Short mmCIF file of C-alpha atoms and ligand atoms in Angstrom, two decimals:
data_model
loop_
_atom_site.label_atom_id
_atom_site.label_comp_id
_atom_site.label_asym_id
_atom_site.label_seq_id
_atom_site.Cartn_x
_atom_site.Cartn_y
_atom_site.Cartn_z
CA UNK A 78 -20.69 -3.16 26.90
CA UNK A 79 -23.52 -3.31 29.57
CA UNK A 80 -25.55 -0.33 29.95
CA UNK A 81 -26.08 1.05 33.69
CA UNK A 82 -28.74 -1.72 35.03
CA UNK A 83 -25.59 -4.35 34.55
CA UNK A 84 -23.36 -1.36 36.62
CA UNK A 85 -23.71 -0.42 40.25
CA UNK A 86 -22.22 2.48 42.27
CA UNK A 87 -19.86 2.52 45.09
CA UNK A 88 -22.04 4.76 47.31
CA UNK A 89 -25.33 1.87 46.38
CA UNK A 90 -22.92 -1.11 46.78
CA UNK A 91 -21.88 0.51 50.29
CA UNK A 92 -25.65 0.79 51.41
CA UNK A 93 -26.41 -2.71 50.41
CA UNK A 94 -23.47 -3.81 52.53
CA UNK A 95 -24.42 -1.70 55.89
CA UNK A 96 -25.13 -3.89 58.65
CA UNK A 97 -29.17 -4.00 59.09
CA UNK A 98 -30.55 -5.44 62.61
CA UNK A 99 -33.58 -6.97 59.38
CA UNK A 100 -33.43 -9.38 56.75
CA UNK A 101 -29.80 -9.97 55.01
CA UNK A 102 -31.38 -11.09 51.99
CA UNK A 103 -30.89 -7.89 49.70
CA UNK A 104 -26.43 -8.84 50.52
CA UNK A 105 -24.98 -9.40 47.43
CA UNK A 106 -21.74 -12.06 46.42
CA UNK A 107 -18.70 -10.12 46.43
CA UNK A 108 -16.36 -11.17 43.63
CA UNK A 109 -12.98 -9.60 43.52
CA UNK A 110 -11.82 -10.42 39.56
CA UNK A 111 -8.32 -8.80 40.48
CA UNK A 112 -5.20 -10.96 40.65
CA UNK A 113 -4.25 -12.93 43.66
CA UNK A 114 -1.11 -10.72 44.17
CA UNK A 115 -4.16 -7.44 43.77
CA UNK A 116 -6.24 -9.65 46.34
CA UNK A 117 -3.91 -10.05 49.20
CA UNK A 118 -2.87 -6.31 49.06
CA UNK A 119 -6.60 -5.28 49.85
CA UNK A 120 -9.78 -5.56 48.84
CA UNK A 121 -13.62 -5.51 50.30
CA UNK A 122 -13.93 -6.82 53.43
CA UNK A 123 -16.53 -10.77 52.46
CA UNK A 124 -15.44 -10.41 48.95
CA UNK A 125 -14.28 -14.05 46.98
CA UNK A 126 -10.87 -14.00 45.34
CA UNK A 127 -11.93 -15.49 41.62
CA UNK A 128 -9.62 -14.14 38.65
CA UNK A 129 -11.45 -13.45 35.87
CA UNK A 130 -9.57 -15.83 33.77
CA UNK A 131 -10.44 -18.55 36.14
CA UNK A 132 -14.13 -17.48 36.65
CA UNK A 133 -15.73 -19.52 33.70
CA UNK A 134 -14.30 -22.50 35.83
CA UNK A 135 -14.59 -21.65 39.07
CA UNK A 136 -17.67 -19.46 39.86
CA UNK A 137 -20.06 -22.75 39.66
CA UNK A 138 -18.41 -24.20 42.15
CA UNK A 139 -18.00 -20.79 44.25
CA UNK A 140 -21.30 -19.75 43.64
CA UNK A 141 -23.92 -22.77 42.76
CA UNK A 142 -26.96 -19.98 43.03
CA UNK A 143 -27.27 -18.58 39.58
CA UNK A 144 -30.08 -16.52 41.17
CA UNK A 145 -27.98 -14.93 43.41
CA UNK A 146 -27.15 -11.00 43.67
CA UNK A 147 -23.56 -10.86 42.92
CA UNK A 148 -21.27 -8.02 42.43
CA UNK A 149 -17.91 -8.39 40.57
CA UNK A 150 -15.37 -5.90 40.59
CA UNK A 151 -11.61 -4.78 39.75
CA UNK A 152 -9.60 -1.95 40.22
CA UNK A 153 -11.03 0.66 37.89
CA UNK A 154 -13.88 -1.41 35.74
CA UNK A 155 -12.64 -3.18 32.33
CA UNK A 156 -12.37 -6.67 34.26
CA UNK A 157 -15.73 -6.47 36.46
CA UNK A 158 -17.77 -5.77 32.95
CA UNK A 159 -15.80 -8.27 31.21
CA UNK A 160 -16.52 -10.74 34.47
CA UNK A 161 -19.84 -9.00 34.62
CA UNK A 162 -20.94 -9.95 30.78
CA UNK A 163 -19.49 -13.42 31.22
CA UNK A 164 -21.57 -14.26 34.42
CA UNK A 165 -24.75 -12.88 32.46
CA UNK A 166 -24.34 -15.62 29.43
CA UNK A 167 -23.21 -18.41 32.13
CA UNK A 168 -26.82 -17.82 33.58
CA UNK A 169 -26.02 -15.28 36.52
CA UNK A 170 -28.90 -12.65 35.15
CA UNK A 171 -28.30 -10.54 38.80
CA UNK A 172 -24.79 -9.74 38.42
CA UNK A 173 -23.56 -6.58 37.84
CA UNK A 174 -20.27 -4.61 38.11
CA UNK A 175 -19.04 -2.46 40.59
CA UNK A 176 -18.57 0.86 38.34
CA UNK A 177 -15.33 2.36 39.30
CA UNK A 178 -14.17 -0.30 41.11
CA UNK A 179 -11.75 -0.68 44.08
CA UNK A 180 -9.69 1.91 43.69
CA UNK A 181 -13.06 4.35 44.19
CA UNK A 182 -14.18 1.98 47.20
CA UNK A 183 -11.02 2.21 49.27
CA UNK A 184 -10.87 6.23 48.41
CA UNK A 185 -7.55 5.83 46.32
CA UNK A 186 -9.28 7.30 43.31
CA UNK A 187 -9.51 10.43 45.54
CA UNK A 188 -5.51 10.31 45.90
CA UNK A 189 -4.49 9.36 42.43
CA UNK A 190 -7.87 9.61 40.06
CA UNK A 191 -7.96 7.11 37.39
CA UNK A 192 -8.22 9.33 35.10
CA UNK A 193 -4.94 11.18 35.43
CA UNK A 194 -3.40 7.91 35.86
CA UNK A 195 -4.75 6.90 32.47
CA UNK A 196 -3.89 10.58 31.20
CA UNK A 197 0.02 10.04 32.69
CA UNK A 198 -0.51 6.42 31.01
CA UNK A 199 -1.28 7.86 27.45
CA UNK A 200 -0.43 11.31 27.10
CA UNK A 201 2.28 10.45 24.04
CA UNK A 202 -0.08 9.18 21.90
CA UNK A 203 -3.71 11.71 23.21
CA UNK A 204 -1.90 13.96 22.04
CA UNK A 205 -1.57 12.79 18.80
CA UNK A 206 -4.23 14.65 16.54
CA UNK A 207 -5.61 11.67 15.28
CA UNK A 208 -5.41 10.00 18.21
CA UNK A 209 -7.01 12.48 21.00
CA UNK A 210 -9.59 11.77 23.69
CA UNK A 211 -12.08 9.98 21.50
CA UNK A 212 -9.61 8.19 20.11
CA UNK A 213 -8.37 6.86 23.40
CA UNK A 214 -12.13 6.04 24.04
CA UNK A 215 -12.59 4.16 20.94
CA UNK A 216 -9.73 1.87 22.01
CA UNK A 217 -10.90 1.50 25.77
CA UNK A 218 -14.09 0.10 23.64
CA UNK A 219 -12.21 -2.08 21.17
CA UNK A 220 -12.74 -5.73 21.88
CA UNK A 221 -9.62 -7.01 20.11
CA UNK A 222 -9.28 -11.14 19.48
CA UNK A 223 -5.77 -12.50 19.13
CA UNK A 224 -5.41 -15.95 17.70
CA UNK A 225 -1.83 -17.06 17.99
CA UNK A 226 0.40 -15.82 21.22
CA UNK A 227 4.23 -16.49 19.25
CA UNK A 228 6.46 -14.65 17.68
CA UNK A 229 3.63 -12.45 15.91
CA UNK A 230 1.16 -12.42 18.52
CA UNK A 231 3.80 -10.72 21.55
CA UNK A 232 4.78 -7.61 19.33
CA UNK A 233 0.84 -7.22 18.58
CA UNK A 234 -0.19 -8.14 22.34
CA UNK A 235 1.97 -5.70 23.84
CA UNK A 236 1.46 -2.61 21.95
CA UNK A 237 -2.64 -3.05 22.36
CA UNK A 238 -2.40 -3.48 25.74
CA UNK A 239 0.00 -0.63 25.89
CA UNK A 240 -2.10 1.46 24.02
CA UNK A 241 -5.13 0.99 25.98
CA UNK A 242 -7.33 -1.58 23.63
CA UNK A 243 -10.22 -2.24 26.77
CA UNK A 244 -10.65 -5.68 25.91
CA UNK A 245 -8.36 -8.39 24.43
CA UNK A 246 -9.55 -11.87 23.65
CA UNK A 247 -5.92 -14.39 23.79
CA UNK A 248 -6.69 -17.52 21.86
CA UNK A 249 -3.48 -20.15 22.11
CA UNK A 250 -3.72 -23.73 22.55
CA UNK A 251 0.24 -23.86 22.89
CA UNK A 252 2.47 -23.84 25.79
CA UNK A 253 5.51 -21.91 26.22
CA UNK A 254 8.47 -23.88 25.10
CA UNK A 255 12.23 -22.77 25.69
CA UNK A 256 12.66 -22.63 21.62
CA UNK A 257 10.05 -20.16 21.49
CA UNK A 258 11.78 -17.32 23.26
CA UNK A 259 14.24 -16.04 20.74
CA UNK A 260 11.29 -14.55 19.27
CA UNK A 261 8.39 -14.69 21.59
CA UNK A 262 8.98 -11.88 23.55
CA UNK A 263 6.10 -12.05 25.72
CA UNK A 264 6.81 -15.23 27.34
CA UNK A 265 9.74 -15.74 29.50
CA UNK A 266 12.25 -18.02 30.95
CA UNK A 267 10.52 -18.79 33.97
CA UNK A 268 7.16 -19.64 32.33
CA UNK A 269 8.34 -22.24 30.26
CA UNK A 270 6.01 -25.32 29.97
CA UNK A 271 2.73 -22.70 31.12
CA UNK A 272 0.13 -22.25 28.72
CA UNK A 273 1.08 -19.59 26.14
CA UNK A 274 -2.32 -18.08 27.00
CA UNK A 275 -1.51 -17.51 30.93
CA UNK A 276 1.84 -16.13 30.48
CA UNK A 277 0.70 -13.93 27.57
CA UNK A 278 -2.41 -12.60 30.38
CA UNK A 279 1.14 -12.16 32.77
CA UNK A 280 2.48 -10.33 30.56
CA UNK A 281 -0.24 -8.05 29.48
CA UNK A 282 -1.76 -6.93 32.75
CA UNK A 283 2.06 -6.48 33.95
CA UNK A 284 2.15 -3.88 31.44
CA UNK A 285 -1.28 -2.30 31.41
CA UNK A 286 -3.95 -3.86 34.59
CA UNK A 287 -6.60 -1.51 33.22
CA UNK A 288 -7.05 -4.01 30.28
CA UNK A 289 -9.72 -6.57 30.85
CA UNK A 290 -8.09 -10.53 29.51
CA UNK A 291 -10.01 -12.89 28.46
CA UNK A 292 -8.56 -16.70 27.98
CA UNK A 293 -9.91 -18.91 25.29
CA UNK A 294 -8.97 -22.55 24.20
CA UNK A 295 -7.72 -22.55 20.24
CA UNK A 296 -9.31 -21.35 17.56
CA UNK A 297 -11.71 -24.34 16.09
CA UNK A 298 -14.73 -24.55 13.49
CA UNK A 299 -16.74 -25.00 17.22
CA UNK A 300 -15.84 -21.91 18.81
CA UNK A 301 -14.51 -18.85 16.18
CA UNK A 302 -18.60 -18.49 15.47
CA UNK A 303 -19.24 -18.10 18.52
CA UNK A 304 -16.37 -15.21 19.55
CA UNK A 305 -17.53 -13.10 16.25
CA UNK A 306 -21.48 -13.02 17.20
CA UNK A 307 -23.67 -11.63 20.07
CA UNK A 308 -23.49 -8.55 22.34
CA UNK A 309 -20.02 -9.76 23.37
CA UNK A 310 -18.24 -10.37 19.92
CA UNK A 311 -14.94 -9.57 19.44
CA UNK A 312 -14.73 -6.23 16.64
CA UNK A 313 -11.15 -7.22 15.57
CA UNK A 314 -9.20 -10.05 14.63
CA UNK A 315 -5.50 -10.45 14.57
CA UNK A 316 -4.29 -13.45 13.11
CA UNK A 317 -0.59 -14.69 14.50
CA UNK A 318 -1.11 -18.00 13.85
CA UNK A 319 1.65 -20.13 12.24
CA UNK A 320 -0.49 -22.42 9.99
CA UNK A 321 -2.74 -22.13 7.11
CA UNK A 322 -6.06 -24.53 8.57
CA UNK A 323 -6.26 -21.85 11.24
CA UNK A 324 -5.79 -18.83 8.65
CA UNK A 325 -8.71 -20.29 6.41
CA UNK A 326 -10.51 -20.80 9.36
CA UNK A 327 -10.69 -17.28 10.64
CA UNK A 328 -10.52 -15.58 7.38
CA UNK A 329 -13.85 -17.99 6.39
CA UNK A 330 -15.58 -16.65 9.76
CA UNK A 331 -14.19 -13.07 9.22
CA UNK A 332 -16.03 -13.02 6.05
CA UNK A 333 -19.22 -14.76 7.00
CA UNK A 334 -19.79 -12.23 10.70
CA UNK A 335 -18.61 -8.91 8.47
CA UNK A 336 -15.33 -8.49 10.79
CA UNK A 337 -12.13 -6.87 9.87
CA UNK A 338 -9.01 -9.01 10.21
CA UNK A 339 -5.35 -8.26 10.49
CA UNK A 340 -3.16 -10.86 8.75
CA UNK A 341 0.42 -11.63 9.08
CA UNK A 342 2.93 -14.41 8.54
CA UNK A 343 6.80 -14.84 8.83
CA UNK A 344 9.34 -17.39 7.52
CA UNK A 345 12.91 -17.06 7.87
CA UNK A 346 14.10 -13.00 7.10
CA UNK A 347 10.69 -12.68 5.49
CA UNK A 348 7.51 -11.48 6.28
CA UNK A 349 3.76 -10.34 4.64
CA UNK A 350 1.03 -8.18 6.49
CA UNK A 351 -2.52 -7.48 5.25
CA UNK A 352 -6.07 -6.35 6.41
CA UNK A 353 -9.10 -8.23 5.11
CA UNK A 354 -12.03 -6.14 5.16
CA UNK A 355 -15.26 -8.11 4.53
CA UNK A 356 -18.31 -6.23 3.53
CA UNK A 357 -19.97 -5.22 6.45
CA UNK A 358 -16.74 -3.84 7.75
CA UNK A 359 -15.47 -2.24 4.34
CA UNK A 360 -18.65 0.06 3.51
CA UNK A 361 -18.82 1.16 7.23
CA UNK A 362 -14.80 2.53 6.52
CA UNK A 363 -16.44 3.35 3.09
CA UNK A 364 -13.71 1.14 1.00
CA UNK A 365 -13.95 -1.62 -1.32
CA UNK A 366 -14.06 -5.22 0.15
CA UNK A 367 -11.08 -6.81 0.66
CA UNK A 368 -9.75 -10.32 -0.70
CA UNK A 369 -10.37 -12.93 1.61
CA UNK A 370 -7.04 -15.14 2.52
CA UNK A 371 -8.17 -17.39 0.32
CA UNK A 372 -7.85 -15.05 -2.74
CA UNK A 373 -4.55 -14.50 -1.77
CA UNK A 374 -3.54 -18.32 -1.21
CA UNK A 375 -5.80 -20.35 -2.91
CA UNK A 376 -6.19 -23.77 -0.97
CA UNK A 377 -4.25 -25.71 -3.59
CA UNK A 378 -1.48 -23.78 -3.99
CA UNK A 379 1.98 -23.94 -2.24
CA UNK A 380 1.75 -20.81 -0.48
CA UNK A 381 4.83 -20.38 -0.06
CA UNK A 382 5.21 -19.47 3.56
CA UNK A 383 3.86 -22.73 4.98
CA UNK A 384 6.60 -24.29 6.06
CA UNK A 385 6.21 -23.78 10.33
CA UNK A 386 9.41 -21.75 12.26
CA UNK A 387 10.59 -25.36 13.12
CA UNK A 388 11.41 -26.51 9.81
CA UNK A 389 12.49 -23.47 8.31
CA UNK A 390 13.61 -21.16 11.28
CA UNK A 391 12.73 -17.47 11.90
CA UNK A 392 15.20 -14.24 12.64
CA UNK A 393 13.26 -13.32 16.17
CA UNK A 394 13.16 -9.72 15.01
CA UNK A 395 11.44 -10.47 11.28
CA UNK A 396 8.40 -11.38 14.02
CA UNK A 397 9.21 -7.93 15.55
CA UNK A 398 9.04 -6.23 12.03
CA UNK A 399 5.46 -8.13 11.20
CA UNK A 400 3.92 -8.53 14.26
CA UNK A 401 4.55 -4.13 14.70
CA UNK A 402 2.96 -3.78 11.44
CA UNK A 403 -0.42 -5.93 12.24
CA UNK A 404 -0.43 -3.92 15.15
CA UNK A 405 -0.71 -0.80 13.93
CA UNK A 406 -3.05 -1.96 11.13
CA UNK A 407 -5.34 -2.66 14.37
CA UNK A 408 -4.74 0.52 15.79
CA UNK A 409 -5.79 2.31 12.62
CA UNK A 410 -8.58 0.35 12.29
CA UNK A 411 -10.15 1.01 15.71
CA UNK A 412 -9.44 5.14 15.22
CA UNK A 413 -9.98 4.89 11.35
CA UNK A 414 -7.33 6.78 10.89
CA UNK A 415 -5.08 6.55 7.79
CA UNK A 416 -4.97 3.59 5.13
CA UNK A 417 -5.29 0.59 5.83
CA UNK A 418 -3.45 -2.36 3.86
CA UNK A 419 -6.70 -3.75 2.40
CA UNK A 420 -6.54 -5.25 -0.92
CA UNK A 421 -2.95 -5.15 -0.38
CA UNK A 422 -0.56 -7.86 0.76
CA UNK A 423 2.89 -5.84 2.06
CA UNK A 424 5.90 -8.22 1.58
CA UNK A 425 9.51 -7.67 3.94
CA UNK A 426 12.39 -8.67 2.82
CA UNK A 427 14.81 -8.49 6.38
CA UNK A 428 17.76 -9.62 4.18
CA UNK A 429 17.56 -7.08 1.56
CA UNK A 430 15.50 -4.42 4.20
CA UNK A 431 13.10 -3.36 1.95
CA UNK A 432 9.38 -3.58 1.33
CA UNK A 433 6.81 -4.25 -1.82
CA UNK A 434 3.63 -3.83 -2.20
CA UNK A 435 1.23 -6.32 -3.80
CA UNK A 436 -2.01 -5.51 -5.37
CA UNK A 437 -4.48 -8.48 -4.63
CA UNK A 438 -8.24 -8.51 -5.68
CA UNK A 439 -11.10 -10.71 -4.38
CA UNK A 440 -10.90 -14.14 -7.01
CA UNK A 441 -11.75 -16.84 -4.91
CA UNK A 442 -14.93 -18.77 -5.92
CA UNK A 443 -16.49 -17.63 -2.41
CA UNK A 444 -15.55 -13.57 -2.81
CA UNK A 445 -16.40 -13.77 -6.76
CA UNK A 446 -19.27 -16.59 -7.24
CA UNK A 447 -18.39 -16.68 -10.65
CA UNK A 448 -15.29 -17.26 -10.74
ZN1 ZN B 240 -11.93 -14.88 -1.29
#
């Protein structure tokens, strides 16, 4: 998060924008990082329409002067600092965020504050004791990756974004595909054949708009590094994916940047959930490192749920079941509340409805050099 030089006010933004009979130099770029739809029903008058999931691509072209002033802005904030860090690292070192946002600069805010909207918005769960207002705040400053936008994914997507989590990284290099939707319940018939990782965004700000998206391509050796380091890494990862090179791959960078990561897989009526806490994140929690997911499913081995959805089908609501459970081990995380399932793989049997527990320690030749 950027401190206050990377934030500007509406009262300074409105000065900078007064008409002056001297130089214009000190007028900024306007970016409006709202949604078309948001756009067209208002915004500040000279302000460029770029979405923030389209800014990486399109600000270049919109804006060639890197040295220019530019101020990005949403309705309440999340997507302007998300717009407003991403501009910084793309070489834009004068941008900063307009801090409300819109809803302050057309005097909204005055008629409906933000904050009672986000009070009406999460009431049931402030009020939960182990929840309360600085638990709210520690999700509005949980940076949250998702790898994997099926069946797993939408059940975990949907309750972060409903529960406020500020930021949330969507990392899918899929599209949506009419098969999917018996158990991929964020896409939907009408977004068949769009990127998994636009209709998921959709979905998500349809639900909550105060949660700032970001888009990225999927996951790779040449790009997890790079979402787990810096001032913007990602604090979480939650692992949907529905094959085991992209499971070793984010468990093996989860391990070497120190951050927690919720696993979970499904096949047919069954399903397994666990949390992998490397090092770094364990003693901060003040519990034993995890296993890593290859401790759990050594390379070599069959590991039993391998086989993808298309060759051995999935019950749509097994994905429910899982994808719940990795949610909430995310949720718990970012409070530390409760226990988490660290160390401990938690098998479903839908068939049979009940649940085991397995005890699993670190073995691999990476988590115990000896081995
Ligand atoms: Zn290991």
């Amino acid at each position: 998060m950027g401190g206050s030089l990377s934030r500007i006010t509406v009262e300074a933004l409105r000065w900078l924008l007064e008409p002056r009979d001297t130089s214009d130099a000190r007028v900024p770029v306007l970016i409006d990082v709202r949604e078309p739809h948001e756009f067209a029903a208002g915004h500040i008058r000279g302000a460029i329409s770029i979405p923030l999931s389209t800014l990486q691509d399109r600000v270049g072209r919109e804006v060639p002067e890197t040295r220019s002033h530019v101020v990005v802005y949403c309705s309440v904030g999340p997507r302007a600092e998300a717009a407003q860090e991403a501009l910084v690292r793309l070489g834009y070192k004068r941008a900063v965020a307009l801090s409300p946002g819109y809803v302050a600069w057309n005097g909204s805010l005055e008629r409906a504050p933000e904050s009672s909207l986000s009070a009406q918005r999460y009431a049931r769960q402030r009020v939960l004791p182990e929840v309360g207002e600085a638990g709210q705040e520690k999700l509005r400053n949980a940076r949250i990756l998702l790898v994997g936008l099926g069946g797993l994914g939408s059940p975990v997507a949907l309750y972060l974004a409903a529960a406020g989590v500020g930021t949330l990284g969507l990392s899918d290099g899929d599209e949506v595909d009419l098969s999917n939707l018996h158990r991929q319940v964020l896409h939907t018939t009408g977004r068949v054949g769009r990127k998994k990782t636009d209709s998921a965004r959709r979905a998500i700000l349809d639900l909550n708009p105060e949660v700032a998206v970001l888009v990225h391509d999927a996951a790779r050796e040449s790009n997890v590094d790079l979402w787990l380091t810096g001032s913007t890494a990602y604090d979480l990862v939650v692992d949907g994916s529905d094959n085991l090179r992209t499971r070793y791959l984010l468990s093996d960078a989860a391990f070497r940047h120190g951050t927690p990561l919720v696993h979970g897989a499904v096949h047919r009526f069954e399903g397994q959930v666990t949390t992998l806490l490397p090092a770094a994140a364990a003693a901060r929690r003040g519990l034993p490192v995890s296993p890593c997911y290859r401790c759990i499913f050594p390379e070599s081995a069959d590991a039993g749920l391998s086989p993808s959805c298309a060759d051995a089908g999935v019950m749509g609501a097994t994905c429910g079941v899982i994808g719940s459970l990795m949610g909430a081990e995310a949720l718990k995380l970012v409070l530390g509340v409760g226990t988490v399932l660290s160390g401990t793989l938690l098998l479903y049997d839908g068939l049979a409805s009940t649940f085991r527990r397995m005890q699993v320690d670190p073995s691999c030749p990476r988590c115990v050099p000896s081995a």
